[in-house]
XYZ file of C-alpha atoms in Angstrom:
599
model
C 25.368 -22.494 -47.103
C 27.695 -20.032 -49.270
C 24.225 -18.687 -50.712
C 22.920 -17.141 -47.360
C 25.898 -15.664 -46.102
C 26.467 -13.035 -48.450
C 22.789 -11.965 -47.284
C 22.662 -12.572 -43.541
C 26.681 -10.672 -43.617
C 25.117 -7.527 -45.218
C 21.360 -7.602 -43.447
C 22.686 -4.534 -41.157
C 24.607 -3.001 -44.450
C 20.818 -3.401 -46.000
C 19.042 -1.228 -42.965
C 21.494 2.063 -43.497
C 19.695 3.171 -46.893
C 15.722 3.180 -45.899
C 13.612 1.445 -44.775
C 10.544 -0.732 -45.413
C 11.951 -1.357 -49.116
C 14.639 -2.276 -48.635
C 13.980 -4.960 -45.848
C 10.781 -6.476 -47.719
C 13.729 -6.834 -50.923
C 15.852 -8.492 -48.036
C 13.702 -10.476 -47.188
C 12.537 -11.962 -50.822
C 16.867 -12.283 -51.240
C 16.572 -14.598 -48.307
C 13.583 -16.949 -49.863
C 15.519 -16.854 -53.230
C 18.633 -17.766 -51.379
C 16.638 -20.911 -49.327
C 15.594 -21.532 -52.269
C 19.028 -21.942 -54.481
C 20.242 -23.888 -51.611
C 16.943 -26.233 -52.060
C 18.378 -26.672 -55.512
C 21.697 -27.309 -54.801
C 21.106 -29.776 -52.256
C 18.938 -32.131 -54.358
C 21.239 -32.018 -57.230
C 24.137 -32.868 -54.673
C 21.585 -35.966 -53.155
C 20.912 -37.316 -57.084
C 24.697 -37.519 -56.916
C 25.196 -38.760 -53.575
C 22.740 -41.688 -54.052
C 23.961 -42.633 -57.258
C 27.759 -43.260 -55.404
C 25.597 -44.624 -52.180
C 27.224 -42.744 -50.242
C 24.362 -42.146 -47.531
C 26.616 -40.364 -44.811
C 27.395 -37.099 -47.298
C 24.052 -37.084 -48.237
C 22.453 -36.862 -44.230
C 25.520 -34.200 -43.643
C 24.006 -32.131 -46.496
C 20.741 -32.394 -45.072
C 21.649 -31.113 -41.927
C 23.594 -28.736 -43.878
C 20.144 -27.624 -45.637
C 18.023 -27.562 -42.249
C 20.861 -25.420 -40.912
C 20.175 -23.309 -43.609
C 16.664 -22.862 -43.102
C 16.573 -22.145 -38.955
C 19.139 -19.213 -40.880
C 16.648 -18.186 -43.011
C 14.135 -18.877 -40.236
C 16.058 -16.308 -37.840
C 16.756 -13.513 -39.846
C 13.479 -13.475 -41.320
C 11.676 -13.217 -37.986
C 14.222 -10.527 -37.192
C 13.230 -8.339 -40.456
C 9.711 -9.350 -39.619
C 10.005 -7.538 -35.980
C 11.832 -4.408 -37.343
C 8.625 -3.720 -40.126
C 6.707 -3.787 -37.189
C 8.340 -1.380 -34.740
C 8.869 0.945 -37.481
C 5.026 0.749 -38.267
C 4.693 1.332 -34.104
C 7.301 4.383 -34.161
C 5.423 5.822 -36.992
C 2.099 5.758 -35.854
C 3.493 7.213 -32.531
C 5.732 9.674 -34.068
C 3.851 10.728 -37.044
C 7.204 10.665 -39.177
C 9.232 8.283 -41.166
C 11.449 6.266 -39.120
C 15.646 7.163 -39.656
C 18.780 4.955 -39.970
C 19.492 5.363 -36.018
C 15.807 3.621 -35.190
C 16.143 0.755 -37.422
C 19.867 -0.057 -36.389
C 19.168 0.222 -32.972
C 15.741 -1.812 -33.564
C 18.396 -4.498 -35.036
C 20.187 -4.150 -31.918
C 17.620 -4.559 -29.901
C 16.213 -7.584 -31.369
C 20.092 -8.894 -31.617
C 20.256 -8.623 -27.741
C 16.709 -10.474 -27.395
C 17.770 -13.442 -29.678
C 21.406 -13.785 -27.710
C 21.805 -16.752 -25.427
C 24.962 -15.941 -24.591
C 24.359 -12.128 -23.060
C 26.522 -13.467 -19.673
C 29.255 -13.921 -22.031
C 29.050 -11.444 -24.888
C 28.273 -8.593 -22.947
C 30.622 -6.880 -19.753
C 28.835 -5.361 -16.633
C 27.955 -1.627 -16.962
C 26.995 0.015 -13.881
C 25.629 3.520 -14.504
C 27.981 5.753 -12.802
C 27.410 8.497 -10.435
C 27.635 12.157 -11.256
C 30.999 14.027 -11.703
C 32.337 13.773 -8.472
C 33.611 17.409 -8.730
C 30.373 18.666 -10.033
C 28.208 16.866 -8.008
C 29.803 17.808 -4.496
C 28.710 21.635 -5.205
C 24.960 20.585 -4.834
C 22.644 18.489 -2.392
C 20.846 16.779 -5.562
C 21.126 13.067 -6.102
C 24.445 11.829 -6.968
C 22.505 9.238 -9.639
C 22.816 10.182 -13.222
C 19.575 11.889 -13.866
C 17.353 9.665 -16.134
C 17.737 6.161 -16.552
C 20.742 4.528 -18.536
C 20.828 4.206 -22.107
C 17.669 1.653 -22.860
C 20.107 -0.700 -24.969
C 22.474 -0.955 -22.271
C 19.900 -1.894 -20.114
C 18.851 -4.550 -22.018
C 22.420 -5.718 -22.328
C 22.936 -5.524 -18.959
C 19.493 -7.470 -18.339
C 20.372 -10.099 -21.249
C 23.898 -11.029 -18.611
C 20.857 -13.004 -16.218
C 21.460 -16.541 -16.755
C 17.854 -17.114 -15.290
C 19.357 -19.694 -12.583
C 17.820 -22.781 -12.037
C 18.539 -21.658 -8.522
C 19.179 -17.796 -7.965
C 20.675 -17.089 -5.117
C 20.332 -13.329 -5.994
C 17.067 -13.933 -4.667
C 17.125 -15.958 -2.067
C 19.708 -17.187 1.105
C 22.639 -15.034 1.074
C 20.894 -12.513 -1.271
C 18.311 -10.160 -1.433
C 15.686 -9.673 1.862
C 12.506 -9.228 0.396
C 13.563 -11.928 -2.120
C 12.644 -9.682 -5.328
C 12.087 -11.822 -8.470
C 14.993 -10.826 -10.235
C 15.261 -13.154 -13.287
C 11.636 -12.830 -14.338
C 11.962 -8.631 -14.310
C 15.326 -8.708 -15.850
C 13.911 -11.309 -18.628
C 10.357 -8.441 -18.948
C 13.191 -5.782 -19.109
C 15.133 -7.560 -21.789
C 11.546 -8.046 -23.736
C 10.857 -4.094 -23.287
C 8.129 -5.285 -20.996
C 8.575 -2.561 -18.359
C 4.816 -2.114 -17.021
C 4.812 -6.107 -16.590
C 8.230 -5.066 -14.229
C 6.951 -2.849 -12.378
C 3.972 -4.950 -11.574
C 6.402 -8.074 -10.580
C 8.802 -5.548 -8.802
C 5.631 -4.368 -6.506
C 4.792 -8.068 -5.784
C 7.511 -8.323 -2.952
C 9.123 -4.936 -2.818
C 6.951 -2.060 -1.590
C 9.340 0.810 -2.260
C 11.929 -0.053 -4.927
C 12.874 3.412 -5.071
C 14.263 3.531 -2.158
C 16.291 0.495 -2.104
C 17.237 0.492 -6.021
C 19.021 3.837 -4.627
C 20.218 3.233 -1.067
C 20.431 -0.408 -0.801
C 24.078 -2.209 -0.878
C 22.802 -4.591 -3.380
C 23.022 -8.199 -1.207
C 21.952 -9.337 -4.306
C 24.827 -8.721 -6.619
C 27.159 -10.547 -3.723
C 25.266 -13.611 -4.226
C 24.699 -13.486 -8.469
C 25.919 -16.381 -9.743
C 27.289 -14.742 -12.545
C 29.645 -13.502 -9.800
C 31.470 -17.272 -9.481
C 33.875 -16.543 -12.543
C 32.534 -13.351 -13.807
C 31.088 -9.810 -12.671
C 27.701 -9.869 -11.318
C 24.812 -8.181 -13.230
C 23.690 -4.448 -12.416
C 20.822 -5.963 -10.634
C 20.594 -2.875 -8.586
C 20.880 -0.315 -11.845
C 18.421 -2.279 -13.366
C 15.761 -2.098 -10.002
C 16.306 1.537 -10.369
C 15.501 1.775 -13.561
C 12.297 0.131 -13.886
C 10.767 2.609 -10.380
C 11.805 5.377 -12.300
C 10.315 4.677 -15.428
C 7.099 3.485 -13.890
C 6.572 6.954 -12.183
C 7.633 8.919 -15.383
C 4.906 6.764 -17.477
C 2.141 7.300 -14.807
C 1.901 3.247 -13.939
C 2.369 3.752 -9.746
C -1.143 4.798 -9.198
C -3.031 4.967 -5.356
C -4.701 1.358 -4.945
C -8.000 1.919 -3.484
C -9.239 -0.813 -1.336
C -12.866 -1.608 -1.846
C -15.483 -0.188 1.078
C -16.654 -4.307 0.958
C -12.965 -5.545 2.162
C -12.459 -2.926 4.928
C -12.336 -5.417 8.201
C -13.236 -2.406 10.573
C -9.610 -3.076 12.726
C -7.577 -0.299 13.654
C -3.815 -0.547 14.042
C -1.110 1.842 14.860
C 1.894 1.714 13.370
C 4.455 4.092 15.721
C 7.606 4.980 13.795
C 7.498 5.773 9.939
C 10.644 4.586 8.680
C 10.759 1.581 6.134
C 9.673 -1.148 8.451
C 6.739 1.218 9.430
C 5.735 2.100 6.155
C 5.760 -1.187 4.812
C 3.839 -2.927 7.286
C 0.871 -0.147 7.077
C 1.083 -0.410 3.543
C 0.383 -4.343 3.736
C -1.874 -4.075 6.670
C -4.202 -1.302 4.347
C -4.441 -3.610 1.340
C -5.429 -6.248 3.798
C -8.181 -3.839 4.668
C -7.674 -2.686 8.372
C -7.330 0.594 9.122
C -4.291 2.355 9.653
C -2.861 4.828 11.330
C 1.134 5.797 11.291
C 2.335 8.014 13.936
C 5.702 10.015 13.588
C 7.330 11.467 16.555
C 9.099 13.962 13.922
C 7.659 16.618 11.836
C 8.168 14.391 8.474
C 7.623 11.011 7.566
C 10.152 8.632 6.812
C 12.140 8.226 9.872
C 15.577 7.173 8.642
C 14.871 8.184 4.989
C 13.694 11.052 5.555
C 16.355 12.878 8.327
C 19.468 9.825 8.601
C 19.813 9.373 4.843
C 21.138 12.823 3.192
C 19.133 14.006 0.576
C 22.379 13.410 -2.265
C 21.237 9.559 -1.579
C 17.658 9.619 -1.776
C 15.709 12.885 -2.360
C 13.398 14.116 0.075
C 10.792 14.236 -2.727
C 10.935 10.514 -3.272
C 9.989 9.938 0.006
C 7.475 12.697 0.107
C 5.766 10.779 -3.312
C 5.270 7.704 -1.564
C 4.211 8.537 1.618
C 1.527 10.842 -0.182
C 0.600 7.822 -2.368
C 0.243 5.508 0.906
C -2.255 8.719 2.177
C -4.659 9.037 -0.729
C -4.485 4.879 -0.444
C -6.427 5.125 3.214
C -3.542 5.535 5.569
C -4.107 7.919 7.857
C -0.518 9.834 8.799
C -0.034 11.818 12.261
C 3.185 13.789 12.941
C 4.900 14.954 16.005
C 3.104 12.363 17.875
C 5.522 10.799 20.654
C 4.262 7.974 22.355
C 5.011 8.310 26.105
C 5.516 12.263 26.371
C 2.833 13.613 24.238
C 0.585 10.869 23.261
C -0.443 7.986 26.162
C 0.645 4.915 25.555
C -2.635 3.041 27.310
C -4.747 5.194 25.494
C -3.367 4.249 22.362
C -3.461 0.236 23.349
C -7.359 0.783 24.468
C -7.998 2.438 21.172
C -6.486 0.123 18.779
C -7.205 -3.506 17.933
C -3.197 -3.806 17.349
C 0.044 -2.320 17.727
C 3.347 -2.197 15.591
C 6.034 -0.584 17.329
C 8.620 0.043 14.282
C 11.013 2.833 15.988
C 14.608 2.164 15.225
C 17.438 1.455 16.256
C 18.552 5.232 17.665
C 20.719 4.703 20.794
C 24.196 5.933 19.414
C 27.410 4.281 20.660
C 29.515 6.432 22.107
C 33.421 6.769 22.487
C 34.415 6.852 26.555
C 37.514 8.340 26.256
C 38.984 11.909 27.340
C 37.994 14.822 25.748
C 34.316 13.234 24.174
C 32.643 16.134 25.977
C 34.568 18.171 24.359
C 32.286 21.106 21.989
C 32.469 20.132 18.479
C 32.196 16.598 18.958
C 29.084 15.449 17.773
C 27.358 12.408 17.089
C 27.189 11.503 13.359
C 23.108 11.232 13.342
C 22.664 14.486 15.063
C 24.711 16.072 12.272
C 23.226 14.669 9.902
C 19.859 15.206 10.943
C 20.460 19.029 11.829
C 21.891 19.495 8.452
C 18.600 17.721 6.657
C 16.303 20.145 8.562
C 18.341 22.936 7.382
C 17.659 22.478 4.027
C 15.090 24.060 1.838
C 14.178 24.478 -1.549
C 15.255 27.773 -3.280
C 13.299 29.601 -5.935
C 14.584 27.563 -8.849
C 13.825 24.194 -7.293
C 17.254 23.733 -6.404
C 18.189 22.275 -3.155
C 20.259 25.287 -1.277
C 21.174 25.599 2.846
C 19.502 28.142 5.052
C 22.877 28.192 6.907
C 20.210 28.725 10.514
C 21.888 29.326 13.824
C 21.311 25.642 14.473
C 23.063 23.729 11.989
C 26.058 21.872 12.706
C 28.964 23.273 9.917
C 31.936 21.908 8.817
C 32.274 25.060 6.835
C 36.309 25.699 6.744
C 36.912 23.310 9.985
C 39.324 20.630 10.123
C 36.807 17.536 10.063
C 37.610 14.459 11.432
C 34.842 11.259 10.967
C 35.427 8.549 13.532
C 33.981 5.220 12.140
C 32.886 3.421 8.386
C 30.005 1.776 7.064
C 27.702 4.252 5.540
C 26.889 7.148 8.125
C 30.710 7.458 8.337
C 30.828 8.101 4.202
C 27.249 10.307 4.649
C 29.330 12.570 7.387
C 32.092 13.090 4.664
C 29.545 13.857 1.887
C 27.394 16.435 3.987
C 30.809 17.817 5.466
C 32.256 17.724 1.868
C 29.377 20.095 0.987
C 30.031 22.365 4.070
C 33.049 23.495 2.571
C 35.366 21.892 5.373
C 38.720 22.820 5.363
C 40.293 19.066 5.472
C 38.938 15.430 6.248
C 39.921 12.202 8.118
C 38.094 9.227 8.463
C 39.276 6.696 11.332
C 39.096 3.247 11.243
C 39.479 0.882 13.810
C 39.704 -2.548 11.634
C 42.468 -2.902 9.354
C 41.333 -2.069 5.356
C 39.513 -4.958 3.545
C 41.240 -6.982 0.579
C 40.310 -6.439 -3.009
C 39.122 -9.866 -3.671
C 37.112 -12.161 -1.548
C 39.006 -14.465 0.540
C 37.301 -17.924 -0.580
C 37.881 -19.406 2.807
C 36.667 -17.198 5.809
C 34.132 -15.453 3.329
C 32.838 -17.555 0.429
C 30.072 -17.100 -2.355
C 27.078 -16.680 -1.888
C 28.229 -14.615 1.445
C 27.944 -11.049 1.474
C 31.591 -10.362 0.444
C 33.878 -8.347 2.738
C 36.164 -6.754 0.063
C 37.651 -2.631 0.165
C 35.164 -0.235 -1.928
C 35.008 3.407 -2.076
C 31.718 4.797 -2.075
C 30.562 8.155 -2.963
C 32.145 10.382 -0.266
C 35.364 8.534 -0.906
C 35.485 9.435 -3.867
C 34.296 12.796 -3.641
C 37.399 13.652 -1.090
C 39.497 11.894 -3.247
C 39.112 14.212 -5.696
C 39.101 17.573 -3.725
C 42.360 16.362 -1.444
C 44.419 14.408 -4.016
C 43.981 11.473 -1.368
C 41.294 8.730 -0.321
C 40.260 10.356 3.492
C 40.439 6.885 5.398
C 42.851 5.708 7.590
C 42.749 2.049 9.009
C 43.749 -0.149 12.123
C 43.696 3.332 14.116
C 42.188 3.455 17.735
C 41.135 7.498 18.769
C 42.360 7.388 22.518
C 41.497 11.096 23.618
C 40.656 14.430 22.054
C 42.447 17.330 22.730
C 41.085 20.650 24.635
C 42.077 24.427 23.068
C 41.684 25.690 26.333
C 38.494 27.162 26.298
C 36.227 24.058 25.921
C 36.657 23.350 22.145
C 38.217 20.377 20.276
C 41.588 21.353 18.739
C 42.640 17.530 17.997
C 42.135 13.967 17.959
C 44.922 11.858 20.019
C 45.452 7.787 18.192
C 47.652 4.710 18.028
C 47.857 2.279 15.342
C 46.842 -1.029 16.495
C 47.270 -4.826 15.174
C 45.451 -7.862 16.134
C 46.735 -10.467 18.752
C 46.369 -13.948 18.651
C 43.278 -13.801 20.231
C 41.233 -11.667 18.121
C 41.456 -8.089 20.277
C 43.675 -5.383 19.097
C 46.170 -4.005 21.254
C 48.157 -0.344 20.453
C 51.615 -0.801 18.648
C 54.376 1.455 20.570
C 55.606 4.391 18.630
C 52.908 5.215 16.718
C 50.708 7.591 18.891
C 49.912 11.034 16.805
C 48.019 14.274 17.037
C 45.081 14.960 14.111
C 44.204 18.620 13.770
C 40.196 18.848 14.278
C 37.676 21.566 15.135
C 34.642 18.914 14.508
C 34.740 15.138 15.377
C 31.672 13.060 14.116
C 31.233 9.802 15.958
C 29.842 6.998 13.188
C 30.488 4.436 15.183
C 26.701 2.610 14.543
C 23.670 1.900 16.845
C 22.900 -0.016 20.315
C 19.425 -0.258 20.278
C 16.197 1.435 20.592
C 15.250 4.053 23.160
C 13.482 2.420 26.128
C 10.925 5.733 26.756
C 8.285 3.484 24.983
C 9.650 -0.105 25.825
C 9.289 1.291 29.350
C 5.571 2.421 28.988
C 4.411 -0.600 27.213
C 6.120 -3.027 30.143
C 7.783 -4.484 27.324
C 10.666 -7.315 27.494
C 14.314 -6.782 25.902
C 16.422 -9.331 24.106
C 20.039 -9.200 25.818
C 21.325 -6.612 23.487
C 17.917 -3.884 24.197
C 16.133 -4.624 21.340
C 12.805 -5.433 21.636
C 12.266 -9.009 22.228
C 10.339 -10.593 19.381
C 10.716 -13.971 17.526
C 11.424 -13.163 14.019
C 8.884 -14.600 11.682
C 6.409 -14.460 14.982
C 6.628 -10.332 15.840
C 5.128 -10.974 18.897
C 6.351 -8.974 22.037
C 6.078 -10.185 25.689
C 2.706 -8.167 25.614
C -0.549 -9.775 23.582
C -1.993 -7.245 20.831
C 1.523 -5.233 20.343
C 3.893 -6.298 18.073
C 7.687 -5.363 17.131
C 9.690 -5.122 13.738
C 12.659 -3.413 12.122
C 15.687 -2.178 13.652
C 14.494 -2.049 17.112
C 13.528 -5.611 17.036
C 16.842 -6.549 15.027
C 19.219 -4.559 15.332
C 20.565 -1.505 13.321
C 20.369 -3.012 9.558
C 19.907 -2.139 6.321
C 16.678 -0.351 4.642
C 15.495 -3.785 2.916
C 15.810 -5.539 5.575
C 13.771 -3.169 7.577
C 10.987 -3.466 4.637
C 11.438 -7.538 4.537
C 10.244 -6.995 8.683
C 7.719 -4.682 7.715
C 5.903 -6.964 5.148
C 6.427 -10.110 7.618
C 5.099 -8.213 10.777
C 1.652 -7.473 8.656
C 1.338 -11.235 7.890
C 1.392 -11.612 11.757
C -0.817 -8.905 12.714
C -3.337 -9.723 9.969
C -3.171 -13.685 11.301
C -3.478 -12.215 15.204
C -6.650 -9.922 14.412
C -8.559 -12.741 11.662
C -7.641 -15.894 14.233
């Protein structure tokens, strides 16, 4: 054994002077090395047998095969390196450096490792300086990808589960495949990714960017450990498949078109997903928008610092030169007739959100300058244009909503609450406050009311957090607060938000603690206080039943509503959710439309 290790210790030490030379002399060191240890071994046997002692002699040999899977390893490894340096040459047209080789070492070192859950430490690529990144309206993603070896470290961390929940149950909606594309990331199979990424997500680049990442709650790595960067990783592979030209239009041959027609109304995820699958199925299909863009929630709810218009814009135009046919500023029920439609289609899928807002019934929510968070939101994502250099600048119009020097004050969490604090961030405001009404989660998971694989309930700060954080010296939330009025100026206008702490009883409600009652200075108050259900315009056209919370009532898995030919998916079937789950709806309401029209 002493006669490899001087060899395998230096192999790297071997790589730093060039090249192919030195590696083919590396690897004839490691054949005359196998080969001493050949020697040394029989003359150690001779002995052995002589003594009969049998027991040394089968350690030896073990000792010797050892040895050779050594030999074997690093020989393969050596092999592998002559070759990508004969690939980077022929694609670079120059001789290949020190840093290629050692990180071709690496590389392969990160390949061969069993043990990447334990060796290597989760690296999530990090967001943009949050001081830098606040003074724009571009994505606050690192621009690129992360650093290709890190990826593959952070790939190699898979334990390729014999049952991965990342996938499945608690974990992600459209049940992605995430072992096999972090195993074809680890090989530097990307184009094989892509292509397994596509098989049950229709728009990873929207959810490896806006999507909470159910996934990573329900990694098993997560029992004892930190979970991978499943999301990082998602995002990753999308990106590089655009920049390499691999997301191409799928044409669907003339011989598979069925001759149906379906509508989808609403073109937000659950929309767009369903016409995509319903196209490749070969119907034809029309999406019709009620807005000017496409995208519905992506496009005007999510701000454009979280997913760039552009990226929406890029798939939607991909979906068009596929055979979709897109219609905007088509509102079923005021502008377009809703039996018309039915008459003219073989199908409908109603896939229009959850958009009802809930409001705050107190004093004072009349008040001007209290707004709901979506209409902010969405003013301020109309207002924006693209300068001459590209850039994403404001118009500052006579109808945006601005937090520019005001006194801002965000009632509600979850993630329109922290997308009111970016976009108001941005304005310029003056201060910011974000009220909670449940106390402020623990750091860990509590193993007994919320246990793997659950989705777990712990405190994070996300991006507009952070970004007040560090322009206020302070983190803007405040918890276990109840807003019980807002405050007149006199003349119409908000001047400040009236609360009370409160503290849960024995029986679950929360009840104002004495004392505590205090004035917030405000000139704007957002309301992010989440979603009730779908508008009933259309429900109310189509004759439609609703479940007991206004949704549209449809069995999920089944899509049907109360009326034969129309079906319902997304939020206003479920429930405000998240953006994969509204894509996991979309796919499954195509199965159901496809088995209604080929019965």
């Amino acid at each position: 054994m002493e006669a490899v290790r001087p060899v395998t210790g230096s192999l790297l030490r071997a790589l730093n002077n060039n090249p192919k030379e030195r590696i083919r002399k590396q690897m004839l060191l490691l054949r005359r090395a196998l080969s001493t240890s050949k020697q040394q071994e029989n003359t150690k046997r001779t002995s052995m047998f002589v003594r009969n002692k049998s027991s040394s002699v089968n350690n030896d040999r073990s000792e010797l095969d050892e040895i050779r899977a050594l030999v074997s390893r690093q020989e393969d490894m050596l092999t592998q390196l002559l070759i990508k340096m004969d690939r980077l040459q022929k694609t670079q047209g120059s001789v290949v450096g020190d840093i290629e080789v050692e990180n071709s070492a690496k590389e392969i070192s990160i390949h061969k490792n069993p043990r990447g859950f334990i060796d290597y430490h989760r690296h999530a690529e990090p967001y943009r300086n949050a001081r830098q990144r606040v003074r724009d309206w571009s994505e606050i993603n690192t621009p690129g990808h992360d650093d290709p070896l890190e990826l593959k470290r952070q790939a190699a961390r898979c334990m390729d589960c014999g049952t991965p929940f990342c996938q499945t149950y608690t974990g992600c909606p459209v049940n992605n495949l995430i072992p096999e594309w972090n195993e074809l990331v680890l090989n530097d199979q990307w184009k094989e990714a892509i292509d397994r990424l596509h098989k049950t997500n229709n728009f990873p680049e929207f959810t490896g960017r806006v999507c909470p990442a159910p996934c990573e709650g329900a990694c098993v790595a997560g029992l004892v450990d930190d979970s991978i960067t499943i999301k990082n990783i998602e995002y990753s592979i999308i990106n590089r498949a655009f920049e390499e030209g691999w997301v191409q239009p799928r044409l669907v041959p003339e011989a598979k078109r069925t001759g149906k027609r379906i509508a989808v109304v609403g073109s937000g995820p659950a929309g767009l997903a369903a016409a995509d699958q319903l196209n490749q199925m070969g119907h034809s299909v029309t999406v019709l928008e009620r807005d000017d863009k496409f995208g519905g929630l992506l496009y005007y709810g999510i701000p454009n610092m979280k997913l760039d218009k552009r990226t929406v814009d890029r798939r939607v135009d991909l979906l068009r030169k596929e055979g979709i046919e897109f219609k905007e500023n088509q509102n079923v029920g005021v502008n377009l007739d809703a039996e018309e439609l039915e008459k003219d289609h073989d199908a409908l899928v109603l896939c229009v959100g959850s958009t009802i807002p809930r409001n705050l019934p107190i004093p004072g929510a009349d008040l001007n300058g209290v707004h709901m968070a979506m209409d902010f939101l969405t003013a301020n994502q109309k207002d924006l244009a693209f300068d001459r250099n590209g850039k994403l600048a404001n118009r500052w119009s006579d109808e945006v909503i601005s937090a520019e020097g005001k006194n801002v004050v965000v009632i509600g969490g979850g993630d329109t609450g922290t997308d009111c604090i970016g976009t108001s961030l941005r304005h310029y405001c003056k201060s910011m406050v974000n009220l909670e009404l449940m106390p402020r989660s623990p750091n860990t998971r509590d193993e007994h009311i919320n246990p793997w694989p659950l989705w777990p309930k712990i405190f994070r700060v996300d991006y507009g957090h952070e970004e007040a954080n560090n322009l206020f010296g302070k983190d803007p939330r405040s918890y276990s607060v109840m807003t019980t009025e807002v405050l007149d100026d006199g003349a119409g206008n908000v001047r400040a938000v009236r609360t009370t702490q409160v503290k849960k009883k024995e029986d679950g409600t929360l009840a104002p603690v004495p004392g505590t009652e205090k004035n917030i200075p405000a000139d704007l108050v957002l309301l992010a206080m989440g979603f009730v259900g779908p508008e009933t315009t259309l429900i109310e056209k189509f004759g439609l039943e609703q479940d007991k919370l206004g949704n549209i009532k449809a069995e999920y898995g089944e899509y049907t509503t109360s009326k034969d030919g129309i079906f319902s998916a997304g939020d206003c079937r479920r429930g405000q959710s998240l953006v994969v789950w509204a894509i996991n709806e979309g796919r499954g309401v195509a199965d159901a439309v496809n088995k209604y029209l080929t019965k």
